[in-house]
Amino acid sequence: MLIIEPPSRLADQVGQTIGPGDWLTVDQAMIDAFADLTGDRQWIHVDTGRAAREMPGGKTIAHGFLVLALLGRLMPPLYDVRGASRILNYGSDRLRFLNVVPAGARVRASIQFKSVEPVPGGRKCVTETSIEVEGQPRPALVAESIFLYYD
């Protein structure tokens, strides 16, 4: 894990890449729980029998928004900014879903620091985050993530 302390040192990371992190298995139970939470119960996510017959690879696939939500789990082990009074998720730009995540697949994240600029009371940090699928040449997701770090 990269430790950045104090937050003013974020600018030192621009152009650097960290990761990949540890693998996380996206199993059917996780996909089903996300479907229950969001109400998105499209068969490609939850009907394992139909997926076995009709989906390439014979498996259900994770929701794109589940893969996006996993950023909250995959990013924190990669780096920690210490000394910030608060950290806010400001959003994402250039979000792309480039590959599916079949049930049972393992994913992990890498982060490249793109920019850091001052904002009142702190700084805005833009990273490009990529979530790769084990054994696949294309990532499942690439997104610019934006966080505000306050002093």
Coordinates of N, CA and C in Angstrom, one line a residue:
M1 N 0.8 -1.2 0.0 CA 0.0 0.0 0.0 C 0.9 1.2 0.0
L2 N 0.5 2.2 -0.9 CA 1.2 3.5 -0.9 C 0.6 4.4 0.2
I3 N 1.4 5.0 1.0 CA 1.0 5.9 2.0 C 1.4 7.3 1.5
I4 N 0.4 8.2 1.4 CA 0.6 9.6 1.0 C 0.3 10.4 2.2
E5 N 1.3 11.1 2.7 CA 1.2 12.0 3.9 C 2.1 13.1 3.9
P6 N 1.6 14.3 4.0 CA 0.3 14.8 4.1 C -0.4 14.8 2.8
P7 N -1.7 15.2 2.7 CA -2.4 15.3 1.4 C -1.7 16.2 0.4
S8 N -0.9 17.2 0.8 CA -0.2 18.0 -0.2 C 0.8 17.2 -1.0
R9 N 1.1 16.0 -0.6 CA 2.1 15.2 -1.3 C 1.4 14.4 -2.5
L10 N 0.1 14.5 -2.6 CA -0.6 13.9 -3.7 C -0.1 14.3 -5.1
A11 N 0.3 15.6 -5.2 CA 0.8 16.1 -6.5 C 2.1 15.3 -6.9
D12 N 2.8 14.8 -5.9 CA 4.1 14.0 -6.2 C 3.8 12.7 -7.0
Q13 N 2.5 12.3 -6.9 CA 2.1 11.0 -7.5 C 1.7 11.1 -9.0
V14 N 1.5 12.3 -9.5 CA 1.0 12.5 -10.8 C 1.9 11.8 -11.8
G15 N 1.3 10.9 -12.7 CA 2.1 10.1 -13.6 C 2.4 8.8 -13.1
Q16 N 2.3 8.5 -11.8 CA 2.6 7.2 -11.2 C 1.4 6.3 -11.3
T17 N 1.8 5.0 -11.4 CA 0.7 3.9 -11.4 C 1.0 3.0 -10.2
I18 N -0.1 2.7 -9.5 CA 0.0 1.7 -8.4 C -0.9 0.6 -8.7
G19 N -0.5 -0.6 -8.2 CA -1.3 -1.8 -8.4 C -0.6 -2.7 -9.4
P20 N -1.1 -3.7 -9.7 CA -2.5 -4.1 -9.4 C -2.6 -4.6 -7.9
G21 N -3.8 -4.5 -7.4 CA -4.1 -5.0 -6.1 C -4.4 -6.4 -6.0
D22 N -5.0 -6.9 -4.9 CA -5.3 -8.3 -4.8 C -6.5 -8.6 -5.6
W23 N -6.6 -9.9 -5.9 CA -7.8 -10.4 -6.6 C -9.0 -10.5 -5.7
L24 N -10.2 -10.3 -6.3 CA -11.4 -10.4 -5.6 C -12.3 -11.3 -6.5
T25 N -12.9 -12.3 -6.0 CA -13.8 -13.2 -6.8 C -15.2 -12.6 -6.8
V26 N -15.8 -12.4 -8.0 CA -17.2 -11.9 -8.1 C -18.0 -13.1 -8.4
D27 N -18.6 -13.6 -7.3 CA -19.4 -14.9 -7.4 C -20.9 -14.6 -7.6
Q28 N -21.6 -15.6 -7.8 CA -23.0 -15.5 -8.1 C -23.8 -14.9 -6.9
A29 N -23.4 -15.2 -5.7 CA -24.0 -14.7 -4.5 C -23.9 -13.1 -4.5
M30 N -22.7 -12.6 -4.9 CA -22.5 -11.2 -4.9 C -23.4 -10.5 -6.0
I31 N -23.5 -11.2 -7.2 CA -24.3 -10.7 -8.3 C -25.8 -10.7 -7.9
D32 N -26.2 -11.8 -7.2 CA -27.6 -11.9 -6.8 C -27.9 -10.8 -5.7
A33 N -27.0 -10.6 -4.8 CA -27.2 -9.6 -3.8 C -27.4 -8.2 -4.4
F34 N -26.5 -7.9 -5.4 CA -26.6 -6.6 -6.1 C -27.9 -6.5 -6.9
A35 N -28.3 -7.6 -7.5 CA -29.6 -7.6 -8.2 C -30.8 -7.3 -7.2
D36 N -30.7 -7.9 -6.1 CA -31.8 -7.7 -5.1 C -31.8 -6.2 -4.6
L37 N -30.6 -5.7 -4.4 CA -30.5 -4.3 -3.9 C -31.0 -3.3 -4.9
T38 N -30.6 -3.5 -6.2 CA -31.0 -2.5 -7.2 C -32.3 -2.8 -8.0
G39 N -32.7 -4.0 -7.9 CA -33.9 -4.4 -8.6 C -33.6 -4.8 -10.1
D40 N -32.3 -4.8 -10.4 CA -31.9 -5.2 -11.8 C -31.8 -6.7 -11.8
R41 N -32.8 -7.4 -12.2 CA -32.8 -8.8 -12.2 C -32.9 -9.4 -13.6
Q42 N -32.3 -8.7 -14.5 CA -32.2 -9.1 -15.9 C -31.6 -10.5 -15.9
W43 N -32.1 -11.4 -16.8 CA -31.7 -12.8 -16.7 C -30.2 -13.0 -16.9
I44 N -29.5 -12.2 -17.7 CA -28.1 -12.4 -17.9 C -27.3 -12.3 -16.6
H45 N -27.9 -11.7 -15.6 CA -27.2 -11.6 -14.3 C -27.6 -12.7 -13.3
V46 N -28.9 -13.1 -13.4 CA -29.4 -14.0 -12.3 C -29.9 -15.4 -12.7
D47 N -30.2 -15.6 -13.9 CA -30.7 -16.9 -14.3 C -29.6 -17.8 -14.8
T48 N -29.0 -18.6 -13.9 CA -27.9 -19.4 -14.2 C -28.2 -20.5 -15.2
G49 N -29.4 -21.0 -15.2 CA -29.8 -22.1 -16.1 C -29.9 -21.5 -17.5
R50 N -30.5 -20.4 -17.7 CA -30.6 -19.8 -19.0 C -29.3 -19.4 -19.5
A51 N -28.5 -18.8 -18.6 CA -27.1 -18.4 -19.0 C -26.3 -19.6 -19.5
A52 N -26.5 -20.7 -18.8 CA -25.7 -21.9 -19.3 C -26.1 -22.3 -20.7
R53 N -27.3 -22.0 -21.1 CA -27.8 -22.4 -22.4 C -27.5 -21.3 -23.5
E54 N -27.6 -20.0 -23.1 CA -27.6 -18.9 -24.0 C -26.5 -17.9 -24.0
M55 N -25.7 -17.9 -22.9 CA -24.7 -16.9 -22.8 C -23.3 -17.5 -23.3
P56 N -22.6 -16.6 -24.0 CA -21.2 -17.1 -24.4 C -20.4 -17.4 -23.1
G57 N -19.8 -18.5 -23.0 CA -19.2 -19.0 -21.8 C -20.1 -19.7 -20.8
G58 N -21.4 -19.6 -21.0 CA -22.3 -20.4 -20.2 C -22.5 -19.9 -18.8
K59 N -22.1 -18.7 -18.5 CA -22.3 -18.1 -17.2 C -23.0 -16.8 -17.2
T60 N -23.6 -16.5 -16.0 CA -24.2 -15.1 -15.9 C -23.0 -14.1 -15.8
I61 N -23.3 -12.9 -16.0 CA -22.3 -11.8 -15.9 C -22.7 -10.8 -14.8
A62 N -21.7 -10.2 -14.2 CA -21.9 -9.1 -13.2 C -22.5 -7.9 -13.9
H63 N -23.3 -7.2 -13.2 CA -23.8 -5.9 -13.6 C -22.7 -4.9 -13.8
G64 N -22.7 -4.1 -14.8 CA -21.7 -3.1 -15.0 C -21.6 -2.2 -13.8
F65 N -22.7 -1.8 -13.2 CA -22.7 -0.9 -12.0 C -22.2 -1.7 -10.8
L66 N -22.3 -3.0 -10.7 CA -21.7 -3.7 -9.6 C -20.1 -3.6 -9.8
V67 N -19.6 -3.8 -11.0 CA -18.2 -3.6 -11.2 C -17.7 -2.2 -10.8
L68 N -18.5 -1.2 -11.2 CA -18.2 0.2 -10.8 C -18.2 0.3 -9.3
A69 N -19.2 -0.3 -8.6 CA -19.3 -0.2 -7.2 C -18.1 -0.8 -6.5
L70 N -17.5 -1.8 -7.1 CA -16.4 -2.5 -6.5 C -15.1 -1.6 -6.4
L71 N -15.2 -0.4 -7.1 CA -14.1 0.5 -6.9 C -13.9 0.8 -5.4
G72 N -15.0 1.0 -4.7 CA -15.0 1.3 -3.3 C -14.3 0.2 -2.5
R73 N -14.2 -1.0 -3.0 CA -13.6 -2.1 -2.3 C -12.1 -2.3 -2.8
L74 N -11.9 -2.1 -4.1 CA -10.6 -2.4 -4.7 C -9.6 -1.3 -4.6
M75 N -10.1 0.0 -4.5 CA -9.1 1.1 -4.4 C -8.5 1.3 -3.1
P76 N -9.2 1.2 -2.0 CA -8.6 1.5 -0.7 C -7.3 0.7 -0.3
P77 N -7.2 -0.5 -0.7 CA -6.0 -1.3 -0.3 C -4.7 -0.8 -1.1
L78 N -5.0 0.0 -2.2 CA -3.9 0.4 -3.0 C -3.1 1.6 -2.5
Y79 N -3.9 2.6 -1.9 CA -3.2 3.8 -1.4 C -4.1 4.4 -0.3
D80 N -3.4 5.1 0.6 CA -4.1 5.8 1.8 C -3.5 7.2 1.9
V81 N -4.4 8.2 1.9 CA -4.0 9.6 2.1 C -4.2 9.9 3.5
R82 N -3.1 10.1 4.3 CA -3.3 10.4 5.7 C -3.1 11.9 6.0
G83 N -3.9 12.3 7.0 CA -3.9 13.7 7.4 C -5.0 14.5 6.8
A84 N -5.8 14.0 5.9 CA -6.9 14.7 5.4 C -8.0 14.8 6.4
S85 N -8.7 16.0 6.5 CA -9.8 16.1 7.5 C -11.0 15.3 7.0
R86 N -11.2 15.3 5.7 CA -12.3 14.5 5.0 C -11.9 14.2 3.6
I87 N -12.5 13.2 3.0 CA -12.3 12.8 1.7 C -13.7 12.6 1.1
L88 N -13.9 13.2 -0.1 CA -15.2 13.1 -0.7 C -15.1 12.6 -2.1
N89 N -16.0 11.6 -2.5 CA -16.0 11.1 -3.8 C -16.7 12.2 -4.7
Y90 N -16.0 12.7 -5.6 CA -16.6 13.8 -6.5 C -17.2 13.3 -7.7
G91 N -16.9 12.0 -8.1 CA -17.6 11.5 -9.3 C -16.6 10.7 -10.2
S92 N -17.1 10.4 -11.4 CA -16.3 9.7 -12.4 C -16.5 10.4 -13.7
D93 N -15.4 10.4 -14.5 CA -15.5 10.8 -15.9 C -15.0 9.7 -16.8
R94 N -15.4 9.8 -18.1 CA -14.9 8.8 -19.1 C -15.0 7.4 -18.6
L95 N -16.1 7.0 -18.1 CA -16.4 5.7 -17.6 C -16.7 4.8 -18.8
R96 N -16.0 3.7 -18.9 CA -16.2 2.7 -19.9 C -16.3 1.3 -19.4
F97 N -17.3 0.5 -19.8 CA -17.4 -0.9 -19.5 C -16.8 -1.6 -20.8
L98 N -15.7 -2.2 -20.7 CA -15.0 -2.8 -21.9 C -15.1 -4.3 -22.0
N99 N -15.4 -4.9 -20.9 CA -15.4 -6.4 -21.0 C -16.4 -6.9 -19.9
V100 N -16.9 -8.1 -20.0 CA -17.9 -8.6 -19.0 C -17.1 -9.3 -17.9
V101 N -17.7 -9.4 -16.8 CA -17.2 -10.2 -15.6 C -18.1 -11.3 -15.4
P102 N -17.7 -12.5 -15.9 CA -18.6 -13.7 -15.6 C -18.6 -14.1 -14.2
A103 N -19.7 -14.7 -13.7 CA -19.8 -15.2 -12.4 C -18.6 -16.1 -12.1
G104 N -18.0 -15.9 -11.0 CA -16.8 -16.7 -10.6 C -15.5 -16.2 -11.0
A105 N -15.5 -15.1 -11.8 CA -14.2 -14.5 -12.3 C -13.6 -13.7 -11.1
R106 N -12.3 -13.5 -11.3 CA -11.6 -12.7 -10.3 C -11.2 -11.4 -11.0
V107 N -11.3 -10.3 -10.2 CA -11.0 -8.9 -10.7 C -10.0 -8.3 -9.7
R108 N -9.2 -7.3 -10.3 CA -8.4 -6.5 -9.4 C -8.2 -5.1 -10.1
A109 N -7.7 -4.1 -9.3 CA -7.6 -2.8 -9.8 C -6.2 -2.3 -9.8
S110 N -6.0 -1.3 -10.7 CA -4.7 -0.5 -10.8 C -5.2 0.9 -10.9
I111 N -4.3 1.8 -10.5 CA -4.7 3.2 -10.5 C -3.5 4.0 -11.0
Q112 N -3.8 5.0 -11.9 CA -2.7 5.9 -12.3 C -3.2 7.3 -11.9
F113 N -2.3 8.0 -11.2 CA -2.6 9.4 -10.8 C -2.5 10.3 -12.0
K114 N -3.6 11.0 -12.4 CA -3.6 11.8 -13.6 C -3.4 13.3 -13.3
S115 N -4.0 13.8 -12.3 CA -3.8 15.2 -12.0 C -4.2 15.5 -10.6
V116 N -3.6 16.6 -10.0 CA -4.0 17.1 -8.7 C -4.0 18.6 -8.9
E117 N -5.1 19.2 -8.4 CA -5.2 20.7 -8.5 C -5.8 21.2 -7.2
P118 N -5.4 22.4 -6.9 CA -6.0 23.0 -5.6 C -7.5 23.3 -5.8
V119 N -8.2 23.1 -4.7 CA -9.6 23.6 -4.5 C -9.6 24.3 -3.2
P120 N -10.6 25.1 -2.9 CA -10.6 25.8 -1.6 C -10.6 24.8 -0.5
G121 N -9.6 24.9 0.4 CA -9.4 24.0 1.5 C -8.8 22.7 1.3
G122 N -8.3 22.4 0.0 CA -7.8 21.1 -0.2 C -7.3 21.0 -1.6
R123 N -7.5 19.8 -2.2 CA -7.1 19.5 -3.6 C -8.0 18.5 -4.2
K124 N -8.1 18.6 -5.5 CA -8.9 17.6 -6.3 C -7.9 16.7 -7.0
C125 N -8.1 15.4 -6.8 CA -7.2 14.4 -7.4 C -8.0 13.5 -8.4
V126 N -7.5 13.4 -9.6 CA -8.1 12.6 -10.7 C -7.2 11.4 -10.9
T127 N -7.8 10.2 -10.8 CA -7.0 9.0 -11.1 C -7.8 8.3 -12.3
E128 N -7.0 7.5 -13.0 CA -7.6 6.6 -14.0 C -7.5 5.2 -13.3
T129 N -8.7 4.6 -13.1 CA -8.7 3.3 -12.5 C -9.1 2.3 -13.5
S130 N -8.4 1.2 -13.5 CA -8.7 0.1 -14.4 C -9.0 -1.2 -13.6
I131 N -10.1 -1.9 -13.9 CA -10.4 -3.2 -13.3 C -10.2 -4.2 -14.3
E132 N -9.2 -5.1 -14.1 CA -9.0 -6.2 -15.0 C -9.6 -7.5 -14.5
V133 N -9.9 -8.3 -15.5 CA -10.5 -9.6 -15.3 C -9.4 -10.7 -15.5
E134 N -9.2 -11.5 -14.5 CA -8.1 -12.5 -14.7 C -8.2 -13.3 -16.0
G135 N -7.1 -13.4 -16.7 CA -7.1 -14.1 -17.9 C -7.6 -13.4 -19.2
Q136 N -8.1 -12.2 -19.0 CA -8.6 -11.5 -20.1 C -7.7 -10.3 -20.6
P137 N -7.6 -10.1 -21.9 CA -6.7 -9.1 -22.3 C -7.2 -7.7 -22.2
R138 N -8.6 -7.5 -22.1 CA -9.2 -6.2 -22.0 C -9.7 -6.0 -20.6
P139 N -9.6 -4.9 -20.0 CA -10.2 -4.6 -18.7 C -11.7 -4.6 -18.7
A140 N -12.3 -4.9 -17.6 CA -13.7 -4.8 -17.5 C -14.2 -3.4 -17.5
L141 N -13.4 -2.5 -16.8 CA -13.8 -1.2 -16.6 C -12.6 -0.3 -16.6
V142 N -12.7 0.9 -17.2 CA -11.8 2.0 -17.1 C -12.5 3.3 -16.8
A143 N -12.1 4.0 -15.7 CA -12.8 5.2 -15.3 C -11.9 6.2 -14.7
E144 N -12.1 7.4 -15.0 CA -11.5 8.5 -14.2 C -12.3 8.7 -13.0
S145 N -11.6 8.5 -11.8 CA -12.2 8.7 -10.5 C -11.7 10.1 -10.0
I146 N -12.6 10.8 -9.4 CA -12.3 12.1 -8.8 C -12.6 12.2 -7.4
F147 N -11.6 12.5 -6.6 CA -11.8 12.7 -5.1 C -11.3 14.0 -4.7
L148 N -12.0 14.6 -3.6 CA -11.6 15.8 -3.0 C -11.0 15.5 -1.7
Y149 N -9.8 15.9 -1.4 CA -9.1 15.7 -0.2 C -8.9 17.1 0.5
Y150 N -9.5 17.2 1.7 CA -9.5 18.5 2.4 C -8.4 18.4 3.6
D151 N -7.7 19.5 3.7 CA -6.7 19.6 4.8 C -7.3 19.6 6.2

